[in-house]
Amino acid sequence: MENIVPFLVRAMTESDVAAVRQLETASFSDPWTERLLLETLQCPYDESWVLTGSRGEVCGYINLRFLGDEGELMRIAVAPGLRGQGLSRRLMDRMVSSAREKGARDLTLEVRSGNETAINLYKAYGFKREAVRRGYYRDPKEDAWIMWLRSLPGTPS
Ligand SMILES: CC(C)(COP(=O)(O)OP(=O)(O)OC[C@H]1O[C@@H](n2cnc3c(N)ncnc32)[C@H](O)[C@@H]1OP(=O)(O)O)[C@@H](O)C(=O)NCCC(=O)NCCS
């Protein structure tokens, strides 16, 4: 029988804020508040997308910011119990589509130097480390890597 994939990516709305806040709390040491999440929904430069399961439940999300011809991956998270199944790629693919739609040639992000999982994912999408901010993070103290994906294929030159 055909394997039906129950996961969908759709634009985040205000009704998702509480669920995304839970995802933030489960995923980050500095979780974004509901207020901040609402502000990102109102910000004309930001895009937020949720990954939903078969019952419509929020299983992951991504927040992107587009300024000029640059895009920034601000946040990506998949629910802890669903990690390791390739779901983050659904969200990363959405980032690439959004960048093309916005005409963003370059994409950047910041990541903890010890976040091997995320770094592997970003490298798989063509991001390369271009700079390090020493001791940038607190709790725990850690360097930040600044990564860039230059000249995304398929964007206007
Ligand atoms: C980073 C995160 C979004 C990845 O989501 P995921 O759905 O588990 O990742 P996937 O299963 O789609 O894996 C995608 C790639 O990530 C890397 N990866 C995934 N799990 C990994 C692990 N345990 N160790 C090392 N690399 C791993 C691999 O490159 C993998 O590709 P592959 O399967 O072809 O080898 C998820 O771990 C998460 O939500 N972490 C907490 C929040 C976070 O750290 N966000 C990034 C902040 S900058």
PDB file of N, CA and C and ligand atoms in Angstrom, residues 23 26-28 73-80 82-91 109-112 115-122 124-125 137, ligand 1:
ATOM      1  N   LEU A  23       6.783  23.994  22.074  1.00  0.00           N
ATOM      2  CA  LEU A  23       7.901  23.469  21.279  1.00  0.00           C
ATOM      3  C   LEU A  23       9.184  24.237  21.611  1.00  0.00           C
ATOM      4  N   ALA A  26      10.515  23.121  24.944  1.00  0.00           N
ATOM      5  CA  ALA A  26      11.099  21.771  24.876  1.00  0.00           C
ATOM      6  C   ALA A  26      12.408  21.748  24.093  1.00  0.00           C
ATOM      7  N   SER A  27      12.685  22.815  23.330  1.00  0.00           N
ATOM      8  CA  SER A  27      13.790  22.753  22.371  1.00  0.00           C
ATOM      9  C   SER A  27      14.942  23.703  22.657  1.00  0.00           C
ATOM     10  N   PHE A  28      14.703  24.796  23.383  1.00  0.00           N
ATOM     11  CA  PHE A  28      15.732  25.821  23.542  1.00  0.00           C
ATOM     12  C   PHE A  28      15.920  26.223  25.003  1.00  0.00           C
ATOM     13  N   LEU A  73      17.692  32.328   8.898  1.00  0.00           N
ATOM     14  CA  LEU A  73      16.982  31.270   9.613  1.00  0.00           C
ATOM     15  C   LEU A  73      17.099  31.602  11.095  1.00  0.00           C
ATOM     16  N   MET A  74      15.996  32.024  11.694  1.00  0.00           N
ATOM     17  CA  MET A  74      16.021  32.471  13.090  1.00  0.00           C
ATOM     18  C   MET A  74      15.795  31.314  14.061  1.00  0.00           C
ATOM     19  N   ARG A  75      14.898  30.405  13.687  1.00  0.00           N
ATOM     20  CA  ARG A  75      14.472  29.342  14.592  1.00  0.00           C
ATOM     21  C   ARG A  75      14.053  28.135  13.782  1.00  0.00           C
ATOM     22  N   ILE A  76      14.427  26.949  14.226  1.00  0.00           N
ATOM     23  CA  ILE A  76      13.849  25.714  13.676  1.00  0.00           C
ATOM     24  C   ILE A  76      13.796  24.706  14.807  1.00  0.00           C
ATOM     25  N   ALA A  77      12.688  24.013  14.929  1.00  0.00           N
ATOM     26  CA  ALA A  77      12.573  22.977  15.963  1.00  0.00           C
ATOM     27  C   ALA A  77      11.587  21.914  15.514  1.00  0.00           C
ATOM     28  N   VAL A  78      11.905  20.678  15.897  1.00  0.00           N
ATOM     29  CA  VAL A  78      11.005  19.536  15.704  1.00  0.00           C
ATOM     30  C   VAL A  78      10.732  18.965  17.092  1.00  0.00           C
ATOM     31  N   ALA A  79       9.507  18.530  17.351  1.00  0.00           N
ATOM     32  CA  ALA A  79       9.144  17.990  18.673  1.00  0.00           C
ATOM     33  C   ALA A  79      10.102  16.859  19.052  1.00  0.00           C
ATOM     34  N   PRO A  80      10.561  16.838  20.316  1.00  0.00           N
ATOM     35  CA  PRO A  80      11.581  15.860  20.716  1.00  0.00           C
ATOM     36  C   PRO A  80      11.261  14.414  20.338  1.00  0.00           C
ATOM     37  N   LEU A  82       9.772  13.259  17.868  1.00  0.00           N
ATOM     38  CA  LEU A  82       9.665  13.029  16.417  1.00  0.00           C
ATOM     39  C   LEU A  82      10.976  13.305  15.686  1.00  0.00           C
ATOM     40  N   ARG A  83      12.035  13.532  16.439  1.00  0.00           N
ATOM     41  CA  ARG A  83      13.319  13.864  15.787  1.00  0.00           C
ATOM     42  C   ARG A  83      13.961  12.612  15.174  1.00  0.00           C
ATOM     43  N   GLY A  84      14.871  12.864  14.235  1.00  0.00           N
ATOM     44  CA  GLY A  84      15.627  11.766  13.642  1.00  0.00           C
ATOM     45  C   GLY A  84      14.892  11.024  12.545  1.00  0.00           C
ATOM     46  N   GLN A  85      13.800  11.599  12.023  1.00  0.00           N
ATOM     47  CA  GLN A  85      13.021  10.942  10.955  1.00  0.00           C
ATOM     48  C   GLN A  85      13.010  11.759   9.681  1.00  0.00           C
ATOM     49  N   GLY A  86      13.849  12.783   9.624  1.00  0.00           N
ATOM     50  CA  GLY A  86      13.898  13.601   8.410  1.00  0.00           C
ATOM     51  C   GLY A  86      12.874  14.729   8.361  1.00  0.00           C
ATOM     52  N   LEU A  87      12.145  14.958   9.463  1.00  0.00           N
ATOM     53  CA  LEU A  87      11.079  15.974   9.417  1.00  0.00           C
ATOM     54  C   LEU A  87      11.613  17.396   9.283  1.00  0.00           C
ATOM     55  N   SER A  88      12.808  17.633   9.823  1.00  0.00           N
ATOM     56  CA  SER A  88      13.344  19.005   9.721  1.00  0.00           C
ATOM     57  C   SER A  88      13.536  19.399   8.261  1.00  0.00           C
ATOM     58  N   ARG A  89      13.741  18.415   7.416  1.00  0.00           N
ATOM     59  CA  ARG A  89      13.958  18.722   5.991  1.00  0.00           C
ATOM     60  C   ARG A  89      12.704  19.318   5.354  1.00  0.00           C
ATOM     61  N   ARG A  90      11.537  18.941   5.868  1.00  0.00           N
ATOM     62  CA  ARG A  90      10.300  19.542   5.342  1.00  0.00           C
ATOM     63  C   ARG A  90      10.315  21.054   5.603  1.00  0.00           C
ATOM     64  N   LEU A  91      10.809  21.415   6.773  1.00  0.00           N
ATOM     65  CA  LEU A  91      10.865  22.837   7.134  1.00  0.00           C
ATOM     66  C   LEU A  91      11.997  23.547   6.396  1.00  0.00           C
ATOM     67  N   LEU A 109      22.566  32.121   9.310  1.00  0.00           N
ATOM     68  CA  LEU A 109      22.024  31.649  10.584  1.00  0.00           C
ATOM     69  C   LEU A 109      23.143  31.660  11.622  1.00  0.00           C
ATOM     70  N   GLU A 110      22.712  31.513  12.853  1.00  0.00           N
ATOM     71  CA  GLU A 110      23.661  31.438  13.978  1.00  0.00           C
ATOM     72  C   GLU A 110      23.327  30.176  14.757  1.00  0.00           C
ATOM     73  N   VAL A 111      24.351  29.429  15.157  1.00  0.00           N
ATOM     74  CA  VAL A 111      24.091  28.148  15.821  1.00  0.00           C
ATOM     75  C   VAL A 111      25.155  27.911  16.886  1.00  0.00           C
ATOM     76  N   ARG A 112      24.755  27.269  17.972  1.00  0.00           N
ATOM     77  CA  ARG A 112      25.731  26.885  19.005  1.00  0.00           C
ATOM     78  C   ARG A 112      26.757  25.931  18.392  1.00  0.00           C
ATOM     79  N   ASN A 115      26.066  22.217  18.749  1.00  0.00           N
ATOM     80  CA  ASN A 115      24.802  21.653  18.254  1.00  0.00           C
ATOM     81  C   ASN A 115      25.065  20.882  16.957  1.00  0.00           C
ATOM     82  N   GLU A 116      25.686  19.707  17.150  1.00  0.00           N
ATOM     83  CA  GLU A 116      26.145  18.908  16.009  1.00  0.00           C
ATOM     84  C   GLU A 116      24.987  18.524  15.083  1.00  0.00           C
ATOM     85  N   THR A 117      23.839  18.197  15.673  1.00  0.00           N
ATOM     86  CA  THR A 117      22.680  17.796  14.871  1.00  0.00           C
ATOM     87  C   THR A 117      22.286  18.906  13.903  1.00  0.00           C
ATOM     88  N   ALA A 118      22.122  20.119  14.459  1.00  0.00           N
ATOM     89  CA  ALA A 118      21.708  21.239  13.614  1.00  0.00           C
ATOM     90  C   ALA A 118      22.798  21.576  12.598  1.00  0.00           C
ATOM     91  N   ILE A 119      24.054  21.551  13.013  1.00  0.00           N
ATOM     92  CA  ILE A 119      25.149  21.895  12.094  1.00  0.00           C
ATOM     93  C   ILE A 119      25.192  20.902  10.920  1.00  0.00           C
ATOM     94  N   ASN A 120      25.009  19.624  11.215  1.00  0.00           N
ATOM     95  CA  ASN A 120      24.973  18.625  10.129  1.00  0.00           C
ATOM     96  C   ASN A 120      23.835  18.916   9.159  1.00  0.00           C
ATOM     97  N   LEU A 121      22.695  19.275   9.726  1.00  0.00           N
ATOM     98  CA  LEU A 121      21.539  19.590   8.883  1.00  0.00           C
ATOM     99  C   LEU A 121      21.847  20.802   7.992  1.00  0.00           C
ATOM    100  N   TYR A 122      22.412  21.842   8.573  1.00  0.00           N
ATOM    101  CA  TYR A 122      22.694  23.060   7.805  1.00  0.00           C
ATOM    102  C   TYR A 122      23.744  22.792   6.725  1.00  0.00           C
ATOM    103  N   ALA A 124      24.200  20.056   5.220  1.00  0.00           N
ATOM    104  CA  ALA A 124      23.540  19.278   4.156  1.00  0.00           C
ATOM    105  C   ALA A 124      22.798  20.194   3.188  1.00  0.00           C
ATOM    106  N   TYR A 125      22.400  21.376   3.643  1.00  0.00           N
ATOM    107  CA  TYR A 125      21.714  22.355   2.781  1.00  0.00           C
ATOM    108  C   TYR A 125      22.678  23.373   2.182  1.00  0.00           C
ATOM    109  N   TYR A 137      27.203  32.554  23.743  1.00  0.00           N
ATOM    110  CA  TYR A 137      26.002  32.076  24.445  1.00  0.00           C
ATOM    111  C   TYR A 137      26.265  31.903  25.938  1.00  0.00           C
TER     112      TYR A 137
HETATM  113  C1  LIG B   1      17.904  20.397  14.721  1.00  0.00           C
HETATM  114  C2  LIG B   1      16.549  19.692  14.561  1.00  0.00           C
HETATM  115  C3  LIG B   1      15.506  20.707  14.052  1.00  0.00           C
HETATM  116  C4  LIG B   1      16.709  18.550  13.545  1.00  0.00           C
HETATM  117  O1  LIG B   1      15.430  17.961  13.358  1.00  0.00           O
HETATM  118  P1  LIG B   1      15.229  16.420  12.976  1.00  0.00           P
HETATM  119  O2  LIG B   1      13.875  16.300  12.381  1.00  0.00           O
HETATM  120  O3  LIG B   1      15.528  15.564  14.143  1.00  0.00           O
HETATM  121  O4  LIG B   1      16.365  16.198  11.900  1.00  0.00           O
HETATM  122  P2  LIG B   1      16.249  15.156  10.684  1.00  0.00           P
HETATM  123  O5  LIG B   1      15.802  13.831  11.176  1.00  0.00           O
HETATM  124  O6  LIG B   1      15.437  15.825   9.614  1.00  0.00           O
HETATM  125  O7  LIG B   1      17.748  15.038  10.188  1.00  0.00           O
HETATM  126  C5  LIG B   1      18.255  15.957   9.246  1.00  0.00           C
HETATM  127  C6  LIG B   1      19.754  15.938   9.321  1.00  0.00           C
HETATM  128  O8  LIG B   1      20.166  16.437  10.589  1.00  0.00           O
HETATM  129  C7  LIG B   1      21.330  15.735  11.006  1.00  0.00           C
HETATM  130  N1  LIG B   1      21.016  14.965  12.212  1.00  0.00           N
HETATM  131  C8  LIG B   1      19.784  14.576  12.640  1.00  0.00           C
HETATM  132  N2  LIG B   1      19.888  13.922  13.818  1.00  0.00           N
HETATM  133  C9  LIG B   1      21.204  13.900  14.116  1.00  0.00           C
HETATM  134  C10 LIG B   1      21.946  13.396  15.218  1.00  0.00           C
HETATM  135  N3  LIG B   1      21.344  12.788  16.251  1.00  0.00           N
HETATM  136  N4  LIG B   1      23.289  13.575  15.221  1.00  0.00           N
HETATM  137  C11 LIG B   1      23.904  14.204  14.206  1.00  0.00           C
HETATM  138  N5  LIG B   1      23.257  14.719  13.127  1.00  0.00           N
HETATM  139  C12 LIG B   1      21.925  14.550  13.088  1.00  0.00           C
HETATM  140  C13 LIG B   1      21.718  14.825   9.863  1.00  0.00           C
HETATM  141  O9  LIG B   1      22.544  15.545   8.969  1.00  0.00           O
HETATM  142  C14 LIG B   1      20.376  14.564   9.240  1.00  0.00           C
HETATM  143  O10 LIG B   1      20.480  14.184   7.912  1.00  0.00           O
HETATM  144  P3  LIG B   1      20.636  12.597   7.546  1.00  0.00           P
HETATM  145  O11 LIG B   1      19.491  11.914   8.178  1.00  0.00           O
HETATM  146  O12 LIG B   1      20.596  12.586   6.036  1.00  0.00           O
HETATM  147  O13 LIG B   1      21.955  12.173   8.110  1.00  0.00           O
HETATM  148  C15 LIG B   1      16.072  19.062  15.906  1.00  0.00           C
HETATM  149  O14 LIG B   1      17.103  18.245  16.416  1.00  0.00           O
HETATM  150  C16 LIG B   1      15.662  20.068  16.957  1.00  0.00           C
HETATM  151  O15 LIG B   1      14.517  20.522  17.004  1.00  0.00           O
HETATM  152  N6  LIG B   1      16.612  20.422  17.862  1.00  0.00           N
HETATM  153  C17 LIG B   1      16.325  21.371  18.938  1.00  0.00           C
HETATM  154  C18 LIG B   1      16.222  22.783  18.425  1.00  0.00           C
HETATM  155  C19 LIG B   1      17.520  23.198  17.741  1.00  0.00           C
HETATM  156  O16 LIG B   1      18.625  22.906  18.173  1.00  0.00           O
HETATM  157  N7  LIG B   1      17.335  23.968  16.644  1.00  0.00           N
HETATM  158  C20 LIG B   1      18.452  24.517  15.895  1.00  0.00           C
HETATM  159  C21 LIG B   1      18.930  25.752  16.615  1.00  0.00           C
HETATM  160  S1  LIG B   1      20.124  26.636  15.665  1.00  0.00           S
END
